[in-house]
CSV table of C-alpha atoms in Angstrom, one decimal:
chain,number,residue,atom,x,y,z
A,1,MET,CA,20.2,0.9,-20.1
A,2,HIS,CA,22.9,2.9,-21.2
A,3,HIS,CA,21.7,4.5,-24.6
A,4,ARG,CA,18.8,6.7,-25.5
A,5,ILE,CA,17.3,4.4,-28.3
A,6,TRP,CA,17.5,6.9,-31.1
A,7,PHE,CA,17.3,4.6,-34.0
A,8,PHE,CA,13.5,3.4,-34.5
A,9,LYS,CA,10.8,4.3,-36.9
A,10,PRO,CA,9.9,7.9,-35.4
A,11,ILE,CA,6.7,6.5,-34.3
A,12,ILE,CA,5.6,5.2,-30.9
A,13,GLN,CA,2.5,4.0,-30.4
A,14,ILE,CA,1.4,3.9,-26.9
A,15,ASP,CA,-1.4,2.5,-24.8
A,16,GLY,CA,-2.7,1.5,-21.4
A,17,THR,CA,-4.0,-2.3,-20.3
A,18,TRP,CA,-5.2,-2.7,-16.7
A,19,LEU,CA,-3.1,-5.4,-14.6
A,20,TYR,CA,-5.2,-7.9,-12.5
A,21,GLY,CA,-4.4,-9.8,-9.1
A,22,LYS,CA,-2.3,-8.3,-6.1
A,23,TYR,CA,-1.6,-4.9,-8.0
A,24,LYS,CA,-4.7,-3.2,-9.6
A,25,GLY,CA,-3.9,-0.6,-12.1
A,26,THR,CA,-2.6,0.3,-15.4
A,27,LEU,CA,0.8,-0.7,-16.9
A,28,LEU,CA,1.2,2.4,-19.6
A,29,MET,CA,3.5,1.0,-22.4
A,30,ALA,CA,5.5,3.0,-25.4
A,31,VAL,CA,6.3,0.3,-28.3
A,32,ALA,CA,8.3,1.4,-31.2
A,33,GLN,CA,8.6,-0.2,-34.6
A,34,ASP,CA,12.8,-0.5,-36.4
A,35,GLY,CA,13.2,-1.0,-39.5
A,36,ASN,CA,12.9,-4.7,-40.1
A,37,ASN,CA,9.3,-4.5,-38.5
A,38,ASN,CA,10.3,-6.2,-35.1
A,39,ILE,CA,8.1,-4.4,-32.7
A,40,PHE,CA,9.6,-4.0,-29.1
A,41,PRO,CA,9.0,-1.5,-25.6
A,42,ILE,CA,11.0,1.7,-25.4
A,43,ALA,CA,9.2,2.8,-21.7
A,44,PHE,CA,6.7,1.3,-19.0
A,45,ALA,CA,4.8,2.7,-16.1
A,46,LEU,CA,2.9,1.1,-13.6
A,47,VAL,CA,0.0,3.6,-12.3
A,48,GLU,CA,-3.4,3.5,-10.2
A,49,GLU,CA,-5.3,4.5,-13.2
A,50,GLU,CA,-5.2,6.7,-16.7
A,51,THR,CA,-5.4,10.3,-15.0
A,52,ALA,CA,-3.9,13.9,-16.3
A,53,THR,CA,-1.1,13.2,-13.9
A,54,ALA,CA,-0.1,10.0,-14.6
A,55,TRP,CA,0.2,10.5,-18.2
A,56,SER,CA,2.1,13.8,-17.7
A,57,PHE,CA,4.5,11.9,-16.0
A,58,PHE,CA,5.0,9.1,-18.8
A,59,LEU,CA,4.9,11.4,-21.5
A,60,LYS,CA,7.5,13.7,-19.8
A,61,ASN,CA,10.0,11.1,-18.8
A,62,LEU,CA,9.7,9.1,-22.2
A,63,ARG,CA,10.5,12.4,-24.3
A,64,ALA,CA,13.3,13.3,-21.8
A,65,LYS,CA,15.0,9.7,-22.0
A,66,VAL,CA,14.2,8.1,-24.8
A,67,ALA,CA,12.9,10.0,-27.8
A,68,PRO,CA,14.0,13.6,-27.6
A,69,GLN,CA,14.7,13.5,-31.3
A,70,PRO,CA,12.1,16.0,-33.2
A,71,ASP,CA,9.4,14.7,-35.7
A,72,ILE,CA,8.5,11.7,-33.8
A,73,CYS,CA,5.0,10.8,-34.4
A,74,LEU,CA,2.6,9.8,-31.4
A,75,ILE,CA,0.1,7.1,-32.1
A,76,LEU,CA,-2.4,7.6,-29.2
A,77,ASP,CA,-6.6,7.2,-29.1
A,78,MET,CA,-8.7,10.3,-28.3
A,79,HIS,CA,-8.6,9.9,-24.0
A,80,ALA,CA,-8.2,13.6,-22.8
A,81,SER,CA,-6.0,12.9,-20.1
A,82,ILE,CA,-3.5,11.7,-23.3
A,83,GLY,CA,-4.8,15.2,-24.6
A,84,SER,CA,-4.0,17.4,-21.9
A,85,ALA,CA,-0.5,16.1,-20.9
A,86,TYR,CA,0.8,15.8,-24.4
A,87,ASN,CA,-0.1,19.3,-25.0
A,88,ASN,CA,1.8,20.8,-21.8
A,89,PRO,CA,4.5,22.2,-22.8
A,90,ALA,CA,6.8,21.6,-20.1
A,91,ASN,CA,6.3,17.8,-21.0
A,92,GLY,CA,8.3,18.6,-24.1
A,93,TRP,CA,6.8,17.2,-27.3
A,94,HIS,CA,6.5,20.5,-29.0
A,95,ASP,CA,10.1,21.6,-29.0
A,96,PRO,CA,11.4,20.1,-31.1
A,97,PRO,CA,8.2,20.0,-32.9
A,98,SER,CA,6.3,15.9,-32.4
A,99,THR,CA,3.3,15.0,-34.3
A,100,ARG,CA,0.2,13.8,-32.1
A,101,VAL,CA,-2.1,11.1,-34.5
A,102,TYR,CA,-5.5,9.3,-33.4
A,103,ASP,CA,-6.2,5.5,-33.3
A,104,ILE,CA,-8.3,5.0,-36.3
A,105,ARG,CA,-10.3,2.3,-34.2
A,106,HIS,CA,-11.4,4.8,-31.7
A,107,ILE,CA,-12.4,7.0,-34.7
A,108,THR,CA,-14.2,4.3,-35.4
A,109,GLN,CA,-15.7,3.5,-31.9
A,110,ASN,CA,-17.0,6.5,-31.8
A,111,PHE,CA,-18.4,7.0,-35.6
A,112,MET,CA,-20.3,3.9,-34.6
A,113,ARG,CA,-22.2,5.4,-31.6
A,114,LYS,CA,-23.1,8.0,-33.5
A,115,ILE,CA,-24.1,7.3,-36.8
A,116,LYS,CA,-24.6,3.7,-36.4
A,117,ASP,CA,-24.4,2.6,-40.2
A,118,LYS,CA,-21.6,-0.4,-40.2
A,119,PHE,CA,-21.8,0.1,-44.4
A,120,LEU,CA,-20.6,3.9,-43.8
A,121,THR,CA,-18.5,3.0,-41.1
A,122,ASN,CA,-16.6,0.4,-43.8
A,123,HIS,CA,-15.9,3.8,-46.4
A,124,LEU,CA,-14.6,6.0,-42.5
A,125,VAL,CA,-12.1,2.7,-42.4
A,126,ASN,CA,-11.5,3.1,-46.3
A,127,ALA,CA,-10.9,6.9,-45.9
A,128,GLY,CA,-8.7,6.9,-43.3
A,129,TYR,CA,-6.6,4.2,-45.1
A,130,ALA,CA,-6.4,5.4,-48.0
A,131,LEU,CA,-2.3,6.2,-49.2
A,132,ASN,CA,-3.3,9.3,-51.2
A,133,GLN,CA,-6.0,12.7,-51.0
A,134,PRO,CA,-8.0,11.6,-53.9
A,135,GLY,CA,-8.6,8.0,-52.1
A,136,PHE,CA,-9.7,9.9,-49.1
A,137,GLN,CA,-12.0,12.9,-50.6
A,138,TYR,CA,-13.8,9.6,-52.8
A,139,TYR,CA,-14.8,7.5,-49.7
A,140,ARG,CA,-15.9,11.4,-47.7
A,141,ARG,CA,-18.1,11.9,-50.7
A,142,GLU,CA,-19.6,8.3,-50.6
A,143,ILE,CA,-20.2,9.0,-47.1
A,144,GLU,CA,-21.6,12.8,-47.5
A,145,LEU,CA,-24.1,11.2,-50.3
A,146,SER,CA,-25.6,8.9,-48.0
A,147,ASN,CA,-25.9,10.7,-44.7
A,148,PRO,CA,-25.2,14.3,-44.3
A,149,ASP,CA,-24.6,14.3,-40.4
A,150,ALA,CA,-22.0,11.5,-40.9
A,151,GLY,CA,-20.1,13.6,-43.6
A,152,ARG,CA,-20.5,16.7,-41.3
A,153,TRP,CA,-19.4,14.4,-38.3
A,154,ILE,CA,-16.1,13.9,-40.1
A,155,TYR,CA,-15.4,17.4,-40.8
A,156,SER,CA,-15.5,18.1,-37.0
A,157,ILE,CA,-11.9,15.7,-37.3
A,158,ASP,CA,-8.9,17.1,-38.3
A,159,ARG,CA,-8.1,15.0,-41.5
A,160,ALA,CA,-4.3,14.8,-40.7
A,161,ARG,CA,-5.1,13.2,-37.3
A,162,TRP,CA,-6.6,9.9,-38.2
A,163,THR,CA,-6.2,9.7,-42.1
A,164,ARG,CA,-3.1,8.5,-43.6
A,165,SER,CA,-2.9,10.6,-46.6
A,166,TYR,CA,-3.1,14.6,-45.2
A,167,ASP,CA,-0.6,13.3,-42.3
A,168,ASP,CA,1.9,14.6,-44.1
A,169,TRP,CA,3.6,10.8,-44.1
A,170,ALA,CA,4.3,10.3,-40.0
A,171,ARG,CA,2.5,7.8,-39.1
A,172,TRP,CA,5.3,5.5,-41.7
A,173,GLY,CA,1.8,3.6,-42.3
A,174,HIS,CA,0.9,2.9,-39.6
A,175,MET,CA,-3.1,3.6,-38.1
A,176,PRO,CA,-4.0,1.4,-35.4
A,177,THR,CA,-2.6,0.5,-32.1
A,178,ASN,CA,-2.0,-2.9,-33.0
A,179,LEU,CA,2.1,-2.9,-32.3
A,180,VAL,CA,0.9,-1.7,-28.2
A,181,GLU,CA,-1.6,-5.2,-29.1
A,182,SER,CA,1.2,-7.5,-29.6
A,183,MET,CA,3.1,-6.9,-27.1
A,184,ASN,CA,-0.1,-6.8,-24.6
A,185,ASP,CA,-0.2,-10.7,-25.8
A,186,VAL,CA,3.8,-10.9,-24.9
A,187,PHE,CA,2.7,-9.6,-21.0
A,188,LYS,CA,-0.6,-11.9,-20.8
A,189,GLY,CA,1.3,-14.5,-18.6
A,190,ILE,CA,3.2,-12.0,-15.6
A,191,ARG,CA,0.3,-9.3,-15.7
A,192,ASN,CA,-1.2,-11.1,-12.7
A,193,LEU,CA,2.0,-11.1,-11.3
A,194,PRO,CA,3.0,-8.7,-7.7
A,195,VAL,CA,4.5,-5.3,-8.8
A,196,MET,CA,8.3,-6.7,-8.0
A,197,ALA,CA,8.0,-10.1,-10.0
A,198,LEU,CA,6.7,-8.2,-13.2
A,199,VAL,CA,8.8,-5.4,-12.9
A,200,SER,CA,11.9,-8.0,-13.0
A,201,ALA,CA,10.2,-9.9,-15.5
A,202,THR,CA,9.7,-7.5,-17.9
A,203,TYR,CA,13.6,-6.0,-17.0
A,204,PHE,CA,14.6,-9.8,-17.3
A,205,ARG,CA,13.1,-10.3,-21.1
A,206,MET,CA,13.8,-7.3,-22.8
A,207,ALA,CA,17.6,-7.7,-21.6
A,208,ILE,CA,17.7,-10.9,-23.2
A,209,LEU,CA,15.2,-9.7,-26.4
A,210,PHE,CA,17.8,-7.2,-26.8
A,211,ALA,CA,21.1,-9.5,-26.3
A,212,THR,CA,19.4,-12.0,-28.9
A,213,ARG,CA,18.9,-9.5,-31.7
A,214,GLY,CA,21.6,-7.4,-31.4
A,215,LYS,CA,23.8,-10.4,-32.3
A,216,ARG,CA,21.6,-11.0,-34.6
A,217,TRP,CA,22.2,-7.6,-36.5
A,218,ASN,CA,26.0,-7.7,-35.8
A,219,SER,CA,26.4,-11.4,-37.4
A,220,VAL,CA,24.7,-9.6,-40.6
A,221,LEU,CA,26.6,-6.9,-40.7
A,222,GLN,CA,29.2,-8.6,-41.1
A,223,THR,CA,28.1,-9.9,-44.1
A,224,GLN,CA,28.0,-6.9,-45.8
A,225,GLN,CA,24.5,-6.6,-46.2
A,226,VAL,CA,23.1,-3.1,-46.5
A,227,TYR,CA,19.7,-3.0,-46.2
A,228,ASN,CA,17.6,-5.4,-43.5
A,229,ASP,CA,15.7,-8.2,-45.2
A,230,VAL,CA,12.4,-6.8,-45.4
A,231,CYS,CA,13.4,-3.8,-47.3
A,232,MET,CA,15.2,-6.1,-49.7
A,233,ASN,CA,12.1,-8.6,-50.3
A,234,TYR,CA,10.0,-5.6,-50.4
A,235,VAL,CA,12.3,-4.1,-53.6
A,236,GLN,CA,12.5,-7.5,-55.1
A,237,GLN,CA,8.9,-7.5,-55.3
A,238,GLU,CA,8.5,-4.2,-56.2
A,239,SER,CA,10.8,-4.6,-58.6
A,240,ALA,CA,9.2,-7.6,-60.2
A,241,LYS,CA,5.8,-5.9,-60.5
A,242,GLY,CA,7.7,-2.7,-62.2
A,243,ASN,CA,8.2,-5.2,-65.3
A,244,THR,CA,4.5,-4.8,-66.3
A,245,HIS,CA,4.7,-1.5,-66.2
A,246,ARG,CA,5.1,1.3,-69.1
A,247,VAL,CA,6.9,4.3,-68.2
A,248,THR,CA,7.7,7.7,-70.5
A,249,GLU,CA,10.2,10.1,-69.6
A,250,PHE,CA,9.5,13.5,-69.3
A,251,ASP,CA,12.4,15.8,-69.1
A,252,ARG,CA,16.0,15.1,-70.0
A,253,HIS,CA,17.4,14.9,-66.7
A,254,GLY,CA,15.4,11.7,-65.6
A,255,HIS,CA,13.5,13.4,-62.7
A,256,THR,CA,9.9,13.1,-63.3
A,257,PHE,CA,8.3,10.3,-65.5
A,258,SER,CA,4.4,8.8,-65.8
A,259,VAL,CA,4.2,5.2,-65.2
A,260,LYS,CA,0.9,3.6,-67.0
A,261,GLU,CA,0.1,-0.1,-65.2
A,262,ILE,CA,-1.1,-2.7,-67.6
A,263,ILE,CA,-1.9,-5.6,-65.7
A,264,ASP,CA,-4.1,-6.1,-62.5
A,265,HIS,CA,-2.1,-6.7,-59.5
A,266,ASN,CA,-5.2,-7.3,-57.3
A,267,GLN,CA,-4.7,-4.7,-54.9
A,268,ARG,CA,-8.4,-3.9,-55.7
A,269,LEU,CA,-7.7,-1.0,-57.5
A,270,PRO,CA,-8.1,0.0,-61.4
A,271,ARG,CA,-5.3,0.1,-63.2
A,272,GLN,CA,-4.4,4.1,-63.6
A,273,GLN,CA,-1.4,6.0,-64.6
A,274,TYR,CA,0.8,7.9,-62.2
A,275,ARG,CA,3.2,10.9,-61.8
A,276,ILE,CA,6.7,10.3,-59.9
A,277,SER,CA,9.1,12.9,-58.8
A,278,ILE,CA,12.2,11.0,-58.1
A,279,PRO,CA,13.8,14.4,-56.5
A,280,ASP,CA,10.8,14.8,-54.5
A,281,ARG,CA,10.2,11.0,-53.8
A,282,TRP,CA,6.9,11.2,-54.3
A,283,CYS,CA,4.4,9.1,-56.3
A,284,ASP,CA,0.7,9.9,-56.6
A,285,CYS,CA,-0.3,6.9,-55.4
A,286,GLY,CA,1.3,7.6,-52.3
A,287,GLN,CA,3.0,4.8,-51.7
A,288,PHE,CA,6.7,6.1,-51.7
A,289,GLN,CA,5.6,8.5,-49.6
A,290,ALA,CA,4.1,6.5,-47.2
A,291,TYR,CA,6.1,4.3,-46.7
A,292,HIS,CA,10.0,6.0,-47.0
A,293,ILE,CA,10.9,3.3,-49.5
A,294,PRO,CA,10.5,3.1,-53.4
A,295,TYR,CA,6.9,1.6,-54.9
A,296,SER,CA,7.1,-0.7,-57.8
A,297,HIS,CA,6.5,3.1,-60.1
A,298,ALA,CA,9.7,4.4,-58.2
A,299,ILE,CA,12.1,1.5,-59.4
A,300,VAL,CA,10.8,1.2,-62.4
A,301,SER,CA,11.4,5.1,-63.5
A,302,CYS,CA,14.6,5.3,-61.7
A,303,SER,CA,15.5,1.9,-63.5
A,304,HIS,CA,14.9,4.0,-66.8
A,305,SER,CA,16.9,6.7,-66.0
A,306,HIS,CA,19.6,4.1,-64.6
A,307,PHE,CA,19.1,5.3,-61.1
A,308,ASP,CA,19.8,3.2,-58.2
A,309,ALA,CA,16.4,3.3,-56.4
A,310,LEU,CA,18.3,2.1,-53.1
A,311,SER,CA,19.4,5.7,-53.0
A,312,LEU,CA,16.6,6.5,-51.9
A,313,VAL,CA,15.4,4.1,-49.0
A,314,SER,CA,15.1,5.5,-45.8
A,315,PRO,CA,18.6,4.8,-43.6
A,316,ILE,CA,15.8,3.5,-41.4
A,317,TYR,CA,15.8,0.5,-43.4
A,318,LYS,CA,20.0,-0.1,-42.7
A,319,VAL,CA,21.5,-3.0,-41.0
A,320,LEU,CA,23.7,-0.7,-39.5
A,321,THR,CA,20.6,1.4,-37.7
A,322,LEU,CA,18.8,-1.9,-36.5
A,323,LEU,CA,22.4,-2.7,-35.1
A,324,ASN,CA,22.2,0.5,-33.7
A,325,VAL,CA,18.6,0.3,-31.7
A,326,TYR,CA,20.1,-2.8,-29.9
A,327,ASP,CA,23.2,-2.0,-28.7
A,328,ASN,CA,21.8,-0.7,-26.2
A,329,TYR,CA,22.2,-3.0,-23.2
A,330,PHE,CA,21.1,-4.0,-19.5
A,331,SER,CA,22.7,-3.5,-17.2
A,332,VAL,CA,22.4,-7.1,-14.2
A,333,VAL,CA,21.2,-6.3,-10.8
A,334,ALA,CA,23.9,-6.7,-8.3
A,335,MET,CA,22.6,-8.8,-5.3
A,336,GLU,CA,20.3,-7.0,-2.9
A,337,THR,CA,23.4,-7.3,-0.5
A,338,TYR,CA,25.2,-4.5,-2.7
A,339,TRP,CA,22.7,-2.5,-3.4
A,340,PRO,CA,23.2,1.0,-1.4
A,341,VAL,CA,21.2,2.4,1.4
A,342,TYR,CA,17.8,3.7,0.4
A,343,ASP,CA,17.2,7.2,1.5
A,344,GLY,CA,13.8,8.1,-0.1
A,345,GLU,CA,10.1,8.3,0.0
A,346,THR,CA,8.9,5.2,1.1
A,347,VAL,CA,4.8,3.6,0.0
A,348,ASN,CA,2.9,1.8,2.1
A,349,ALA,CA,1.2,-1.3,0.6
A,350,PRO,CA,-2.9,-1.4,1.2
A,351,GLU,CA,-3.7,-3.7,4.2
């Protein structure tokens, strides 16, 4: 590709999947998500197995060639080889700064192996998914009261690595590596191919994907639409929900508000009262911060003070940003007779 892909949501999910057939090894894959919630791969590597050396090679090149920008959040499992590769300063993930967080599935699997309690595992999942710190503390206390050993186990893991409420909003709401799992399903049909056929099929699929999505978002941009479809639908739904809230303004500048929910929106949460700070892009519920887009509490507060709520939406959700993602393109591979003579290392296939 001719340009680095700098415009996706600043989260990258990475996983390894075993390949079979004529090539027995592991496909390492990094996947990102654009502002319209479309998933696309950004890097692949074929390796013999998931070793520290393989992960170091993959993460170093991912940083140098695809994702050099600051404040990238990597969602990874707790594999020691991955941690070693990420923490190696030579691989570049600490300058500029980035964040490494864990996949919630691996946290729950480790918890079940240690504690062996499905009921408390559900509480653990709820604690991880909680969007604000009081929500996390509630489930943590429930676990601790039921089983002190389980409570101590939770304290042994850095909360910023596995919860949405303590991650400084780096995850954009994502918890498991479901983005990678979606791409694994796409590649099921080709994982048994020989290496050359596997690489070729992957390259052509990516070329078609980027060309198709690029044409689509260019067409949308010509209609003067500023924000993508997912964003606009979300704002419309949340605006309608905001009509059921009671708003109290707390300063003459229209910056801080108290919002009271007066009907139940079937979100399995009690109706509560929330503090909103427009300049800080803050809502006590946590959704505004987690998804980087105004939730109903913020939207109704903006409406009360005649402030444009769309100005608080992250640029990631703009149509122009989406076009910039897919404006990257793949070169057509020339006939083999046009290739330059290769004068490098040769790897012989095993007999």
